[in-house]
Every structure is written in C-alpha cells, then in structure tokens.
PDB file of C-alpha atoms in Angstrom:
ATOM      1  CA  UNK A 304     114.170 108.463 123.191  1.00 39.00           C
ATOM      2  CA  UNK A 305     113.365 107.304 119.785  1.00 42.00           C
ATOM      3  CA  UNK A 306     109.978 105.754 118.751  1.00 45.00           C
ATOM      4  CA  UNK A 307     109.319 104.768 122.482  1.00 48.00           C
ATOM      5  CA  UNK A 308     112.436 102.751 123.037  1.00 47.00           C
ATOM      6  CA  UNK A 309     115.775 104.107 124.227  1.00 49.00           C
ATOM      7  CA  UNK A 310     118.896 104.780 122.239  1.00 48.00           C
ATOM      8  CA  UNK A 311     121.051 102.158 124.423  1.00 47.00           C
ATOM      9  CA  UNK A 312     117.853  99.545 124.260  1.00 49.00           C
ATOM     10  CA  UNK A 313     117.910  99.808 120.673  1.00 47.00           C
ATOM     11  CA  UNK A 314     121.607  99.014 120.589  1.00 47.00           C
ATOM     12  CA  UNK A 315     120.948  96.390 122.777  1.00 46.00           C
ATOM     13  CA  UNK A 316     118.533  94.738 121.087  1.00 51.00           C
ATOM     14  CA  UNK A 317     120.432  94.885 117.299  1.00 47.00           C
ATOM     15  CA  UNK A 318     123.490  93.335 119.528  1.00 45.00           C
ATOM     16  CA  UNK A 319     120.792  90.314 120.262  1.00 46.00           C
ATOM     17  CA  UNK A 320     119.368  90.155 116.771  1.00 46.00           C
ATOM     18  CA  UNK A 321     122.884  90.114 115.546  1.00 43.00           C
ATOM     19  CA  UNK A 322     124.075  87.420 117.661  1.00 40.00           C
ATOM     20  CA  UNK A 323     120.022  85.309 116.426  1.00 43.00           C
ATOM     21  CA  UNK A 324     121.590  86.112 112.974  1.00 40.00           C
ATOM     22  CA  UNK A 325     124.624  84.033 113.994  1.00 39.00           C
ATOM     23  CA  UNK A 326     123.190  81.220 115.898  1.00 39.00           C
ATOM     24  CA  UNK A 327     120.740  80.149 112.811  1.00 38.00           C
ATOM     25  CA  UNK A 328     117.489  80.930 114.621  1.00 44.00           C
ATOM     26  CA  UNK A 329     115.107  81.051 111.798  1.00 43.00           C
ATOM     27  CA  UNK A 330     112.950  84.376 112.334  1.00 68.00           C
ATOM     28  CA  UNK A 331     116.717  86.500 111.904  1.00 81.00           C
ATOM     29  CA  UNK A 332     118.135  87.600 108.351  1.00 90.00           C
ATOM     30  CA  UNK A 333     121.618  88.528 107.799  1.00 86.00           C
ATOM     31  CA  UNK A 334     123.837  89.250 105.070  1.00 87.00           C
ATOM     32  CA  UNK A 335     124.146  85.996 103.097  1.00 88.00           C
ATOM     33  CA  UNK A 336     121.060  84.238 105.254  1.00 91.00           C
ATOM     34  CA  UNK A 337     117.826  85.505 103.768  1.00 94.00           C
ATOM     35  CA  UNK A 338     114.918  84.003 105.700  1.00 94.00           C
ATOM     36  CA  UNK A 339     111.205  82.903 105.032  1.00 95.00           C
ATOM     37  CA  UNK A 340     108.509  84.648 106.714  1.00 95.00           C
ATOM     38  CA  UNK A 341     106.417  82.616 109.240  1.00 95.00           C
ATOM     39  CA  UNK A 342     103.797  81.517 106.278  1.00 96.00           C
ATOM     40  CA  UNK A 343     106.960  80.960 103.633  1.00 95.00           C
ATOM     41  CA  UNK A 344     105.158  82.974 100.902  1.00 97.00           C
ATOM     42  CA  UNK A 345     108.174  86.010 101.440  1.00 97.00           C
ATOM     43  CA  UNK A 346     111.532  85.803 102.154  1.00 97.00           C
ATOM     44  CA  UNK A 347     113.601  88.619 103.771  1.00 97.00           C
ATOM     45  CA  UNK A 348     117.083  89.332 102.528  1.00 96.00           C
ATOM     46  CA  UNK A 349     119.470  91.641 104.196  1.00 91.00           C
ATOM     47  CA  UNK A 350     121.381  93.035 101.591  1.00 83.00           C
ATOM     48  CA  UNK A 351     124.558  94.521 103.222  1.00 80.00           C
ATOM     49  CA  UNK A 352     124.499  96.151 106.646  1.00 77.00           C
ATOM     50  CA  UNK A 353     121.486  98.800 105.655  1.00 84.00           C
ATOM     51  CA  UNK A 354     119.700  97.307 102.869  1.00 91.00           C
ATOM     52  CA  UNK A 355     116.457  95.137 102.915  1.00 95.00           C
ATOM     53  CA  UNK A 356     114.743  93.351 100.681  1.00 97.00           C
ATOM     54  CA  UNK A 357     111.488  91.301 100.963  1.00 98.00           C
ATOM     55  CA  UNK A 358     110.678  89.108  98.008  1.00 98.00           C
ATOM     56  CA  UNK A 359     107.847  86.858  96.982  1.00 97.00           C
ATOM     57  CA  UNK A 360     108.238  82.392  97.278  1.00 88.00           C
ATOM     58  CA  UNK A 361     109.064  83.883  93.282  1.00 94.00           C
ATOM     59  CA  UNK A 362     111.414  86.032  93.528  1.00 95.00           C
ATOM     60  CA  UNK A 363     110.325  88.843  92.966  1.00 98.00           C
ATOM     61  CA  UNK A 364     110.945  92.015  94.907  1.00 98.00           C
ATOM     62  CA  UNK A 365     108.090  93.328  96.759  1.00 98.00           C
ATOM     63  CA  UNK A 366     110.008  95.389  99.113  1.00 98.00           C
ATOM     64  CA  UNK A 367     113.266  97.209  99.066  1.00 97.00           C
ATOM     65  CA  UNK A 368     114.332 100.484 101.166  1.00 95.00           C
ATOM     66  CA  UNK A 369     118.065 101.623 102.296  1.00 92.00           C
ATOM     67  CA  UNK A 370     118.512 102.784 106.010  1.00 85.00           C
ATOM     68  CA  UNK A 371     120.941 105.564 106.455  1.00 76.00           C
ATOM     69  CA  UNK A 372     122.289 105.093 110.334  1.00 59.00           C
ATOM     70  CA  UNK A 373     125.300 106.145 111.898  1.00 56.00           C
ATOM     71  CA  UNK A 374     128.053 104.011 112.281  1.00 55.00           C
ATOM     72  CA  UNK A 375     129.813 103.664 115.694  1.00 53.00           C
ATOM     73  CA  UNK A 376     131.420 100.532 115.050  1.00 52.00           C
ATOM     74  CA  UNK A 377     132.482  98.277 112.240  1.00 51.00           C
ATOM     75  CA  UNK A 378     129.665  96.029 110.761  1.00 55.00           C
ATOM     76  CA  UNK A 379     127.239  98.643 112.786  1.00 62.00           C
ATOM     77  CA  UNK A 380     123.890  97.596 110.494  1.00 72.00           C
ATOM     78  CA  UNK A 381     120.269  96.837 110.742  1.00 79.00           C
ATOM     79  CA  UNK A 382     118.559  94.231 112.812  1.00 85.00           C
ATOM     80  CA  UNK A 383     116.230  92.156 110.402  1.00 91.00           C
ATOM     81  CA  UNK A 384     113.764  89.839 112.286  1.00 94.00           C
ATOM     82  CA  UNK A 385     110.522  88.634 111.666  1.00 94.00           C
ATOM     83  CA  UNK A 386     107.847  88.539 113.749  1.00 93.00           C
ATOM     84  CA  UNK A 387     106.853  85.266 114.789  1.00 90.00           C
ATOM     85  CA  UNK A 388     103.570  83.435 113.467  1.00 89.00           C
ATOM     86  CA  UNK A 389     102.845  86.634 111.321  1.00 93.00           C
ATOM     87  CA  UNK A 390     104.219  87.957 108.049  1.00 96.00           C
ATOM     88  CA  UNK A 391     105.590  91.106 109.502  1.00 96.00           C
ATOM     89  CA  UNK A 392     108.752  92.447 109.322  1.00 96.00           C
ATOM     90  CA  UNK A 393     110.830  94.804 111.853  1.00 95.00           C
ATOM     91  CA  UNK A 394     114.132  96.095 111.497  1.00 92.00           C
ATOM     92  CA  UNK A 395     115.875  98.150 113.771  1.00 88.00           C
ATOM     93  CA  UNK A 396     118.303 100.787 112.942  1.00 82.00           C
ATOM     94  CA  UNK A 397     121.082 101.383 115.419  1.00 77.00           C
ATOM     95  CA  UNK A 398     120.568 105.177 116.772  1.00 72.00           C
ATOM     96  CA  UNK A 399     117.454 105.271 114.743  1.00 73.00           C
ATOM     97  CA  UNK A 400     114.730 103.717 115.982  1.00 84.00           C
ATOM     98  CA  UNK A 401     112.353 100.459 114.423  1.00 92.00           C
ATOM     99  CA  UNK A 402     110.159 100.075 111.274  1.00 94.00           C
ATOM    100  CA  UNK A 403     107.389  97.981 110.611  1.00 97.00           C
ATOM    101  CA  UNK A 404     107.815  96.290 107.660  1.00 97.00           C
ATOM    102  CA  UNK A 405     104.135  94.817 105.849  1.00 97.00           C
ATOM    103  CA  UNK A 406     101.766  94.601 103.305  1.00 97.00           C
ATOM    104  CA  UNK A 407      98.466  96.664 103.339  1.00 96.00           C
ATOM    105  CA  UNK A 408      95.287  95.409 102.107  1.00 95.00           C
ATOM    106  CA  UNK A 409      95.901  96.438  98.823  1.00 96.00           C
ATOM    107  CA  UNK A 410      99.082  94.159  98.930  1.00 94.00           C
ATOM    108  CA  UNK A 411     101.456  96.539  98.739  1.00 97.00           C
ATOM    109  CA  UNK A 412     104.582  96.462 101.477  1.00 98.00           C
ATOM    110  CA  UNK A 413     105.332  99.521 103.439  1.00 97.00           C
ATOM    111  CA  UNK A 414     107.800 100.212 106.324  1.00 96.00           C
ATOM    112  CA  UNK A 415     106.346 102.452 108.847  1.00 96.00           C
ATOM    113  CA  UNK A 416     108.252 104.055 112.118  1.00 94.00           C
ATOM    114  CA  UNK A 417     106.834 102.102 115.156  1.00 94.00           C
ATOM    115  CA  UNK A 418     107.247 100.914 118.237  1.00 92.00           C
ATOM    116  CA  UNK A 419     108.340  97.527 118.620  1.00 91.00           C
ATOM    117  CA  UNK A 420     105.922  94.463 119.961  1.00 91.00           C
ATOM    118  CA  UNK A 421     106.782  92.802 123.539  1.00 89.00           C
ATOM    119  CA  UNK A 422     107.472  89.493 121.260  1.00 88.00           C
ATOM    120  CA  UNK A 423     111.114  91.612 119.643  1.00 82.00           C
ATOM    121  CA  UNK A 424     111.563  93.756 123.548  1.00 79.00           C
ATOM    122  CA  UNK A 425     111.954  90.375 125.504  1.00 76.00           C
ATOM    123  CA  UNK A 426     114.686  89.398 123.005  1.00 66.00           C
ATOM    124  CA  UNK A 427     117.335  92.434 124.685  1.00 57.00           C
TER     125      UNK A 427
END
C-alpha cells in the first residue's frame, strides 16, 4: 500500500486521468495541454511524462518538481489533475503514490505526499 491507496488503484486511476487528458475535460493536464486552475489565476503544465509545472495567469513559475517513477510501460507518466472548485493540485505517480500540490499561507507552492480526496477516488 502506498499513501493509503493501493499500487493497482493508483495505476488505475493514472489510466483514467490519462484517458481525462485525452478527452479535453478541463481539470486534466497533459503534455502539450496545460490547464487553468478552477479560479484561472495558475495554470498547470505537464512538462513531459514526470515533470510539472504550475505557473502564475503571468507566467511565471511558481512551482516545478521532477517525479522519478518506474516505468512499466511506454508513456508510463504522472497523472496531473486539479481539484475541482479549488486551486489544488494532485498528481499521481504510477507505483508511487499521490502529492498534493498548493500554496501555503505564505504563498509559496509545495507538493506534499497525501492521500487522495473522494472527488480524484470516484474517477478509477
């Protein structure tokens, strides 16, 4: 078990964030198809299959971090979503578990290991 959810859940639920990414749903980000966050003052960029980015309406980079996973399959990556009606982001890393991606009240954005909300569960 990792971070309260199940190795094949986890897999599960990046196969359904992957397959958000490719129907256009706005609260997924993939490579190519960064995405606003639910108050548009961020956007979320997936960089390549492990890297994220969150930037300001600017620009500018508030948020970057590179998640080593292993890769099973081709085009294994990170599941990007945003939570909806809040400016909180959650990726999941395939045989690693989920982060919590948001700013703290001094402003400054953090990923932190955690389980994921019922909202991101119901999705797998």
């Amino acid at each position: 078990m990792t971070h309260g959810i199940s190795r094949p859940r986890v897999l599960a639920l990046a196969a359904v964030l992957f397959l958000g990414a490719c129907s256009g749903e706005q609260q997924f980000v993939s490579p190519g198809d960064p995405q606003s966050s639910p108050s548009g003052n961020f956007v979320a960029h997936a960089e390549n299959d492990s890297e994220v980015r969150v930037t300001d309406r600017d620009g500018g980079e508030v948020f970057r971090k590179t998640y080593e996973h292993d890769r099973v399959y081709e085009g294994d990556g990170v599941g990007v979503v945003w939570l909806s009606g809040k400016d909180q982001l959650w990726v999941i890393v395939p045989r690693g578990g989920a982060e919590r991606v948001e700013a703290g009240p001094d402003g400054k954005w953090t990923a932190v290991a955690d389980e994921l909300p019922g909202e991101i569960t119901r999705m797998g």
